[in-house]
Amino acid sequence: MAELRRKLYRRGSSYETTIPMPLLFALDTSKKHVVIFRFDPKHNRWYVDFEPAPTGEKEEKKKRG
């Protein structure tokens, strides 16, 4: 199964245009997420999953300072 990962981020008052807002209804949009696009060639379908974004060193510095 092919897989694409993209960051979900705010762009002004909206989100990246590749993710329609109805798909985000169950997410806590105050937190950062990674969007995972998976293609299943057997069924010729794309699937979209969301995971919490990993907290990196830059994120930790922002929280502390």
Tab-separated table of C-alpha atoms in Angstrom, residues 12-60:
chain	number	residue	atom	x	y	z
A	12	GLY	CA	-4.385	32.313	8.255
A	13	SER	CA	-7.914	31.554	9.394
A	14	SER	CA	-8.158	28.207	7.563
A	15	TYR	CA	-6.265	24.954	7.123
A	16	GLU	CA	-4.214	23.666	4.206
A	17	THR	CA	-6.581	23.415	1.249
A	18	THR	CA	-5.817	19.740	0.562
A	19	ILE	CA	-7.825	18.731	3.639
A	20	PRO	CA	-11.553	19.554	3.471
A	21	MET	CA	-12.896	20.829	6.800
A	22	PRO	CA	-15.608	18.097	7.066
A	23	LEU	CA	-12.789	15.542	7.401
A	24	LEU	CA	-11.472	17.410	10.451
A	25	PHE	CA	-14.668	17.396	12.516
A	26	ALA	CA	-13.375	14.796	15.002
A	27	LEU	CA	-9.928	16.381	15.480
A	28	ASP	CA	-8.861	18.765	18.217
A	29	THR	CA	-7.736	21.532	15.852
A	30	SER	CA	-5.867	23.315	18.641
A	31	LYS	CA	-3.256	20.532	18.409
A	32	LYS	CA	-0.925	19.729	15.512
A	33	HIS	CA	-1.511	16.623	13.405
A	34	VAL	CA	0.099	14.683	10.580
A	35	VAL	CA	-2.162	13.616	7.734
A	36	ILE	CA	-1.453	10.223	6.183
A	37	PHE	CA	-2.741	9.434	2.695
A	38	ARG	CA	-2.718	5.716	1.861
A	39	PHE	CA	-3.525	4.218	-1.529
A	40	ASP	CA	-4.788	0.638	-1.694
A	41	PRO	CA	-4.184	-0.589	-5.263
A	42	LYS	CA	-6.195	-3.745	-4.624
A	43	HIS	CA	-9.380	-1.712	-4.119
A	44	ASN	CA	-8.203	1.353	-6.079
A	45	ARG	CA	-8.999	3.636	-3.101
A	46	TRP	CA	-7.293	6.307	-1.056
A	47	TYR	CA	-7.593	6.366	2.734
A	48	VAL	CA	-6.899	9.366	4.974
A	49	ASP	CA	-5.714	8.964	8.575
A	50	PHE	CA	-4.690	11.532	11.176
A	51	GLU	CA	-2.022	11.138	13.863
A	52	PRO	CA	-0.824	13.577	16.524
A	53	ALA	CA	2.276	15.404	15.288
A	54	PRO	CA	5.493	14.308	16.962
A	55	THR	CA	6.888	16.799	19.423
A	56	GLY	CA	10.368	17.783	18.321
A	57	GLU	CA	13.122	19.831	19.882
A	58	LYS	CA	11.771	23.069	18.378
A	59	GLU	CA	8.328	22.410	19.852
A	60	GLU	CA	9.819	21.758	23.296
